[in-house]
Amino acid sequence: MRVLVTGGAGYIGSHIVKALLQKGHYPIVLDNLSKGHAEAVLGGELIRGDLGDPGLVQRIMEAGEVEAVIHMAADSLVGESVENPGKYFRNNVGNTLVLLNAMAASGVKNLVFSSTAAVYGEPCTSPIEETHPTCPTNPYGTSKLMVEMMLPWYERAFGLRFISLRYFNAAGADPDGELGEDHRPETHLIPNVLQAALTGRTVEIYGADYPTPDGTCIRDYIHVADLSLAHLLALEALVAGQPSATYNLGNGRGFSVHEVIRTAEEVTGGKIQVRIGPRRPGDPAVLVASAEKISAELGWHPLYPDLHRIIATAWHWQKNHPDGYL
Ligand code: UDP
């Protein structure tokens, strides 16, 4: 199948492109390379361009004979979204509108949308099920929820079916060692901790006064290869005619920042220097998924649910690529 992957040169997108190639699909990647890396696109076609350009997107849809879309292109930093909400509404909502209009105009009817646990905001139950109320506490989560709310209207008007995947914390690296996480600047916990292990730098813990057993935030870390697998299953389900749906993607188990650091020390065999800093705006205390719905309906079962293994794959990449893709 010919699949347009927006943001396919990014961390998660590049792993999905690899999974598509392994299944014999043809990925057409649209990425402005503002954060992605051309070297991370292991096959198919890479078009460097802006999703906000309606003419370009329409041309790709038609000339590329696109049959389905995996839409990953987005800004995704909670803290930045609080500082600069306009960027998030323009890039995450406005550009998605361009994509949806091009899909409607070209009759492309299958969309896998990359959503987020941030749509839930501060949860009132844990683990979080898909029926939990959505009440984002930052513009990033709001921008993704706005897209989720647009999708059923495009289905009604144009027959566009979708699967929205609400990711919890994507982590780890390609188990074959070909791909990994390379953000500039890096803001995520696991790569920051591993870079600290390599360089002796100090990791800042964003708040140790949360209402959790050790005072640090708890997150559900999911291996990027398991996320990729879910996208493939979603794509196949849509093409087979499954109705539109929204699913959580996590392992159903949470780990605190302290626990992640301890596990990273086991994996790397060294002591990691930490210092406690202030809370980061927009961070809920605990985010843990119930992924029972996607397991039951799409048969998704994670291959790498173990935190030690997740961090070990990230460490393997980090050690072999201390300068990322450079
Ligand atoms: N975090 C931290 N220090 C860092 C990076 C992250 O304490 O250098 C915390 C952050 O506050 C959150 C958790 O680690 O509670 C995971 O953050 P990350 O940025 O990796 O993912 P997010 O939860 O924002 O998607």
Short mmCIF file of C-alpha atoms and ligand atoms in Angstrom, two decimals:
data_model
loop_
_atom_site.label_atom_id
_atom_site.label_comp_id
_atom_site.label_asym_id
_atom_site.label_seq_id
_atom_site.Cartn_x
_atom_site.Cartn_y
_atom_site.Cartn_z
CA MET A 1 0.00 0.00 0.00
CA ARG A 2 1.17 3.56 -0.74
CA VAL A 3 1.06 5.40 2.58
CA LEU A 4 1.72 9.10 3.15
CA VAL A 5 3.55 9.51 6.46
CA THR A 6 3.63 13.13 7.60
CA GLY A 7 6.49 13.69 10.01
CA GLY A 8 8.04 10.39 8.92
CA ALA A 9 11.61 11.63 9.48
CA GLY A 10 10.99 12.18 13.19
CA TYR A 11 11.68 9.86 16.11
CA ILE A 12 8.42 7.88 16.07
CA GLY A 13 7.73 8.47 12.36
CA SER A 14 11.04 6.95 11.24
CA HIS A 15 10.35 3.78 13.23
CA ILE A 16 6.91 3.57 11.61
CA VAL A 17 8.44 4.00 8.15
CA LYS A 18 10.78 1.09 8.88
CA ALA A 19 7.83 -1.05 10.05
CA LEU A 20 5.90 -0.17 6.86
CA LEU A 21 8.88 -1.14 4.68
CA GLN A 22 9.25 -4.44 6.52
CA LYS A 23 5.59 -5.21 5.75
CA GLY A 24 6.07 -4.45 2.04
CA HIS A 25 4.29 -1.08 2.01
CA TYR A 26 5.60 2.03 0.21
CA PRO A 27 5.97 5.03 2.53
CA ILE A 28 5.89 8.54 1.08
CA VAL A 29 7.30 10.78 3.79
CA LEU A 30 6.40 14.47 3.97
CA ASP A 31 8.61 16.23 6.50
CA ASN A 32 9.96 19.76 6.72
CA LEU A 33 13.04 18.38 8.53
CA SER A 34 12.67 21.07 11.20
CA LYS A 35 13.18 18.30 13.75
CA GLY A 36 13.42 15.13 11.67
CA HIS A 37 16.48 13.66 9.98
CA ALA A 38 16.68 12.63 6.31
CA GLU A 39 19.07 9.79 7.34
CA ALA A 40 16.33 8.31 9.53
CA VAL A 41 14.08 7.60 6.53
CA LEU A 42 15.23 4.11 5.57
CA GLY A 43 13.28 3.73 2.33
CA GLY A 44 10.34 4.82 0.20
CA GLU A 45 10.32 8.48 -0.79
CA LEU A 46 11.19 11.59 1.24
CA ILE A 47 9.61 14.91 0.26
CA ARG A 48 10.98 17.89 2.14
CA GLY A 49 8.08 20.31 2.43
CA ASP A 50 5.51 21.97 4.57
CA LEU A 51 2.22 20.34 5.50
CA GLY A 52 0.73 23.83 5.66
CA ASP A 53 1.09 24.16 1.85
CA PRO A 54 -2.27 23.05 0.39
CA GLY A 55 -0.99 22.87 -3.22
CA LEU A 56 1.92 20.63 -2.25
CA VAL A 57 -0.19 18.32 -0.11
CA GLN A 58 -2.82 17.99 -2.84
CA ARG A 59 -0.14 17.21 -5.46
CA ILE A 60 1.43 14.54 -3.24
CA MET A 61 -1.95 12.96 -2.59
CA GLU A 62 -2.69 12.68 -6.31
CA ALA A 63 0.73 12.16 -7.95
CA GLY A 64 1.74 9.74 -5.18
CA GLU A 65 -1.48 7.73 -5.58
CA VAL A 66 -1.77 7.77 -1.80
CA GLU A 67 -4.11 5.11 -0.39
CA ALA A 68 -3.83 5.91 3.32
CA VAL A 69 -2.24 8.49 5.62
CA ILE A 70 -0.37 8.20 8.92
CA HIS A 71 -0.32 11.72 10.33
CA MET A 72 2.55 12.27 12.75
CA ALA A 73 3.79 15.76 11.84
CA ALA A 74 3.29 17.97 14.89
CA ASP A 75 4.98 19.96 17.58
CA SER A 76 4.89 17.97 20.79
CA LEU A 77 6.56 19.77 23.69
CA VAL A 78 4.26 20.48 26.61
CA GLY A 79 6.40 23.27 28.08
CA GLU A 80 6.89 25.04 24.73
CA SER A 81 3.16 24.85 24.04
CA VAL A 82 2.43 26.71 27.28
CA GLU A 83 4.92 29.45 26.28
CA ASN A 84 3.88 29.63 22.62
CA PRO A 85 0.32 28.33 22.14
CA GLY A 86 -0.10 29.93 18.70
CA LYS A 87 2.62 27.71 17.22
CA TYR A 88 0.71 24.63 18.40
CA PHE A 89 -2.66 25.73 17.05
CA ARG A 90 -1.12 26.70 13.70
CA ASN A 91 1.06 23.63 13.20
CA ASN A 92 -1.02 20.95 14.88
CA VAL A 93 -4.55 22.12 14.08
CA GLY A 94 -4.21 24.44 11.04
CA ASN A 95 -1.87 22.10 9.15
CA THR A 96 -4.04 19.07 9.92
CA LEU A 97 -6.93 20.95 8.34
CA VAL A 98 -4.85 21.28 5.15
CA LEU A 99 -4.23 17.53 5.22
CA LEU A 100 -7.87 16.62 5.84
CA ASN A 101 -9.06 18.91 3.06
CA ALA A 102 -6.56 17.37 0.63
CA MET A 103 -7.68 13.87 1.66
CA ALA A 104 -11.32 14.84 1.15
CA ALA A 105 -10.58 16.41 -2.25
CA SER A 106 -8.61 13.35 -3.43
CA GLY A 107 -10.94 10.72 -1.99
CA VAL A 108 -8.28 9.26 0.38
CA LYS A 109 -10.34 7.67 3.13
CA ASN A 110 -8.03 6.05 5.71
CA LEU A 111 -6.19 8.03 8.38
CA VAL A 112 -4.15 6.96 11.40
CA PHE A 113 -3.77 10.01 13.62
CA SER A 114 -1.08 10.42 16.23
CA SER A 115 -2.79 11.74 19.36
CA THR A 116 -1.65 11.88 22.95
CA ALA A 117 -2.38 11.10 26.58
CA ALA A 118 -2.19 14.87 27.09
CA VAL A 119 -5.83 15.07 25.91
CA TYR A 120 -6.88 13.74 29.34
CA GLY A 121 -5.24 16.44 31.44
CA GLU A 122 -5.07 15.68 35.17
CA PRO A 123 -6.73 12.24 35.35
CA CYS A 124 -9.37 11.44 37.97
CA THR A 125 -8.89 7.63 37.63
CA SER A 126 -5.88 5.43 36.90
CA PRO A 127 -5.24 3.59 34.66
CA ILE A 128 -6.96 5.89 32.19
CA GLU A 129 -9.53 4.37 29.84
CA GLU A 130 -10.56 6.01 26.56
CA THR A 131 -13.92 6.96 28.10
CA HIS A 132 -12.17 9.14 30.72
CA PRO A 133 -13.15 12.82 30.33
CA THR A 134 -10.81 14.89 28.17
CA CYS A 135 -9.63 18.10 29.79
CA PRO A 136 -6.13 19.05 28.57
CA THR A 137 -3.95 21.17 30.85
CA ASN A 138 -1.70 22.52 28.08
CA PRO A 139 -2.07 23.80 24.48
CA TYR A 140 -0.31 20.72 23.07
CA GLY A 141 -3.04 18.44 24.47
CA THR A 142 -5.74 20.90 23.42
CA SER A 143 -4.42 21.02 19.85
CA LYS A 144 -4.54 17.20 19.56
CA LEU A 145 -8.01 17.06 21.10
CA MET A 146 -9.22 19.68 18.61
CA VAL A 147 -8.09 17.43 15.75
CA GLU A 148 -9.77 14.41 17.36
CA MET A 149 -12.97 16.45 17.46
CA MET A 150 -12.67 17.47 13.80
CA LEU A 151 -12.26 13.91 12.51
CA PRO A 152 -15.83 12.61 12.99
CA TRP A 153 -17.13 15.60 11.01
CA TYR A 154 -14.83 14.73 8.08
CA GLU A 155 -16.09 11.18 8.33
CA ARG A 156 -19.67 12.35 8.18
CA ALA A 157 -19.07 14.73 5.27
CA PHE A 158 -16.54 12.73 3.20
CA GLY A 159 -16.51 9.14 4.50
CA LEU A 160 -12.97 9.57 5.85
CA ARG A 161 -12.39 6.85 8.47
CA PHE A 162 -9.77 7.29 11.17
CA ILE A 163 -8.03 5.66 14.08
CA SER A 164 -6.64 8.05 16.69
CA LEU A 165 -3.85 6.63 18.82
CA ARG A 166 -3.34 8.35 22.15
CA TYR A 167 0.31 7.71 22.95
CA PHE A 168 1.59 7.73 26.47
CA ASN A 169 5.40 8.19 26.73
CA ALA A 170 7.20 6.92 23.62
CA ALA A 171 10.65 5.64 24.52
CA GLY A 172 13.43 3.28 23.47
CA ALA A 173 15.04 2.77 20.09
CA ASP A 174 14.93 0.39 17.16
CA PRO A 175 15.96 -3.04 18.55
CA ASP A 176 18.16 -3.53 15.43
CA GLY A 177 20.08 -0.37 16.37
CA GLU A 178 19.41 1.44 13.06
CA LEU A 179 17.19 4.21 14.45
CA GLY A 180 16.94 6.17 17.66
CA GLU A 181 15.87 9.36 19.37
CA ASP A 182 17.68 12.55 18.27
CA HIS A 183 15.89 15.73 19.32
CA ARG A 184 17.70 19.09 19.34
CA PRO A 185 17.46 20.22 22.03
CA GLU A 186 16.61 16.98 23.84
CA THR A 187 13.87 17.50 26.43
CA HIS A 188 12.72 13.93 27.16
CA LEU A 189 13.58 12.12 30.33
CA ILE A 190 15.15 8.86 29.12
CA PRO A 191 17.52 10.34 26.49
CA ASN A 192 18.45 13.13 28.91
CA VAL A 193 19.28 10.59 31.60
CA LEU A 194 21.33 8.47 29.17
CA GLN A 195 23.21 11.52 27.86
CA ALA A 196 23.97 12.37 31.48
CA ALA A 197 25.30 8.82 31.94
CA LEU A 198 27.58 9.28 28.92
CA THR A 199 28.85 12.76 29.72
CA GLY A 200 28.68 12.96 33.52
CA ARG A 201 26.23 15.88 33.28
CA THR A 202 23.56 16.37 35.96
CA VAL A 203 19.89 15.54 35.24
CA GLU A 204 17.33 17.94 36.58
CA ILE A 205 14.21 16.33 38.06
CA TYR A 206 11.22 18.56 37.39
CA GLY A 207 9.55 18.53 40.76
CA ALA A 208 9.77 16.09 43.70
CA ASP A 209 6.70 17.36 45.54
CA TYR A 210 3.99 15.61 43.51
CA PRO A 211 1.37 13.47 45.31
CA THR A 212 3.13 10.21 44.31
CA PRO A 213 5.00 7.67 46.51
CA ASP A 214 8.45 9.23 45.86
CA GLY A 215 7.22 12.72 44.96
CA THR A 216 8.22 12.55 41.26
CA CYS A 217 5.90 12.26 38.25
CA ILE A 218 4.76 8.84 37.11
CA ARG A 219 4.53 8.02 33.40
CA ASP A 220 3.72 4.97 31.26
CA TYR A 221 6.71 4.39 28.95
CA ILE A 222 5.94 2.51 25.73
CA HIS A 223 8.56 1.18 23.34
CA VAL A 224 8.64 2.94 19.98
CA ALA A 225 8.61 -0.44 18.17
CA ASP A 226 5.37 -1.31 19.97
CA LEU A 227 3.92 2.05 18.90
CA SER A 228 4.94 1.27 15.31
CA LEU A 229 3.26 -2.12 15.48
CA ALA A 230 0.04 -0.45 16.63
CA HIS A 231 0.11 1.89 13.61
CA LEU A 232 0.44 -1.06 11.25
CA LEU A 233 -2.46 -2.85 12.93
CA ALA A 234 -4.56 0.33 12.79
CA LEU A 235 -3.83 0.81 9.11
CA GLU A 236 -4.71 -2.77 8.27
CA ALA A 237 -7.92 -2.56 10.32
CA LEU A 238 -9.03 0.61 8.55
CA VAL A 239 -8.33 -0.82 5.11
CA ALA A 240 -10.28 -3.95 6.09
CA GLY A 241 -13.26 -1.69 6.84
CA GLN A 242 -13.13 -1.39 10.62
CA PRO A 243 -15.10 1.62 11.92
CA SER A 244 -13.31 4.72 13.19
CA ALA A 245 -11.97 4.43 16.73
CA THR A 246 -9.74 5.98 19.38
CA TYR A 247 -7.26 3.91 21.37
CA ASN A 248 -4.78 4.44 24.18
CA LEU A 249 -1.27 3.14 23.66
CA GLY A 250 0.69 2.38 26.79
CA ASN A 251 1.84 -0.58 28.87
CA GLY A 252 -0.57 -0.08 31.76
CA ARG A 253 2.30 0.38 34.24
CA GLY A 254 3.72 3.63 35.53
CA PHE A 255 7.26 4.49 36.63
CA SER A 256 8.38 7.54 38.55
CA VAL A 257 11.24 9.78 37.42
CA HIS A 258 13.35 8.32 40.27
CA GLU A 259 12.55 4.76 39.11
CA VAL A 260 13.53 5.60 35.53
CA ILE A 261 16.85 7.00 36.76
CA ARG A 262 17.50 3.93 38.94
CA THR A 263 16.74 1.60 36.02
CA ALA A 264 19.04 3.65 33.76
CA GLU A 265 21.80 3.23 36.36
CA GLU A 266 21.30 -0.56 36.22
CA VAL A 267 21.41 -0.52 32.40
CA THR A 268 24.46 1.76 32.10
CA GLY A 269 26.27 0.43 35.15
CA GLY A 270 27.11 3.93 36.41
CA LYS A 271 25.84 6.52 38.89
CA ILE A 272 23.74 9.35 37.40
CA GLN A 273 24.00 12.78 39.02
CA VAL A 274 20.60 14.41 39.73
CA ARG A 275 19.35 17.64 41.16
CA ILE A 276 15.77 18.50 42.10
CA GLY A 277 14.38 21.49 40.22
CA PRO A 278 10.96 23.15 40.05
CA ARG A 279 7.92 21.56 38.44
CA ARG A 280 7.52 21.95 34.67
CA PRO A 281 4.30 23.82 33.78
CA GLY A 282 1.51 21.61 32.42
CA ASP A 283 2.84 18.26 33.80
CA PRO A 284 0.16 16.03 35.43
CA ALA A 285 1.39 13.93 38.41
CA VAL A 286 0.43 10.50 37.05
CA LEU A 287 -0.36 9.29 33.51
CA VAL A 288 -0.90 5.55 33.09
CA ALA A 289 -2.84 3.95 30.24
CA SER A 290 -5.35 1.21 30.08
CA ALA A 291 -4.60 -0.30 26.65
CA GLU A 292 -7.20 -3.04 26.97
CA LYS A 293 -9.34 -1.62 24.17
CA ILE A 294 -6.65 -1.82 21.48
CA SER A 295 -5.60 -5.27 22.73
CA ALA A 296 -9.17 -6.54 22.50
CA GLU A 297 -10.13 -4.88 19.21
CA LEU A 298 -6.90 -4.88 17.18
CA GLY A 299 -4.98 -7.67 18.92
CA TRP A 300 -2.13 -5.34 19.89
CA HIS A 301 0.24 -6.79 22.47
CA PRO A 302 3.51 -5.05 23.32
CA LEU A 303 6.71 -6.94 22.58
CA TYR A 304 8.88 -4.71 24.81
CA PRO A 305 6.82 -3.85 27.91
CA ASP A 306 9.79 -4.10 30.29
CA LEU A 307 11.29 -0.74 31.31
CA HIS A 308 14.79 -2.20 31.62
CA ARG A 309 14.59 -3.50 28.03
CA ILE A 310 13.15 -0.19 26.77
CA ILE A 311 16.02 1.75 28.32
CA ALA A 312 18.57 -0.84 27.12
CA THR A 313 17.54 -0.30 23.47
CA ALA A 314 17.80 3.48 23.94
CA TRP A 315 21.22 3.05 25.59
CA HIS A 316 22.47 0.87 22.71
CA TRP A 317 21.56 3.66 20.26
CA GLN A 318 22.92 6.46 22.44
CA LYS A 319 26.29 4.77 22.98
CA ASN A 320 26.75 4.09 19.27
CA HIS A 321 25.48 7.53 18.18
CA PRO A 322 26.68 10.03 20.81
CA ASP A 323 26.12 12.81 18.23
CA GLY A 324 22.78 11.44 17.00
CA TYR A 325 22.39 11.14 13.23
CA LEU A 326 25.38 13.42 12.51
N1 UDP B 1 11.44 15.03 33.30
C1 UDP B 1 12.41 15.37 34.23
N2 UDP B 1 13.62 15.82 33.77
C2 UDP B 1 13.93 15.91 32.44
C3 UDP B 1 12.93 15.54 31.50
C4 UDP B 1 11.70 15.11 31.97
O1 UDP B 1 12.18 15.31 35.44
O2 UDP B 1 15.05 16.31 32.08
C5 UDP B 1 10.13 14.51 33.77
C6 UDP B 1 8.92 15.29 33.27
O3 UDP B 1 8.58 16.32 34.17
C7 UDP B 1 7.86 14.19 33.23
C8 UDP B 1 8.64 12.92 32.89
O4 UDP B 1 10.00 13.21 33.23
O5 UDP B 1 7.28 14.00 34.49
C9 UDP B 1 8.57 12.54 31.41
O6 UDP B 1 8.85 13.71 30.67
P1 UDP B 1 9.14 13.68 29.11
O7 UDP B 1 9.53 15.07 28.70
O8 UDP B 1 10.10 12.59 28.80
O9 UDP B 1 7.76 13.26 28.45
P2 UDP B 1 6.28 13.94 28.56
O10 UDP B 1 5.66 13.34 29.80
O11 UDP B 1 6.43 15.41 28.59
O12 UDP B 1 5.61 13.45 27.31
#
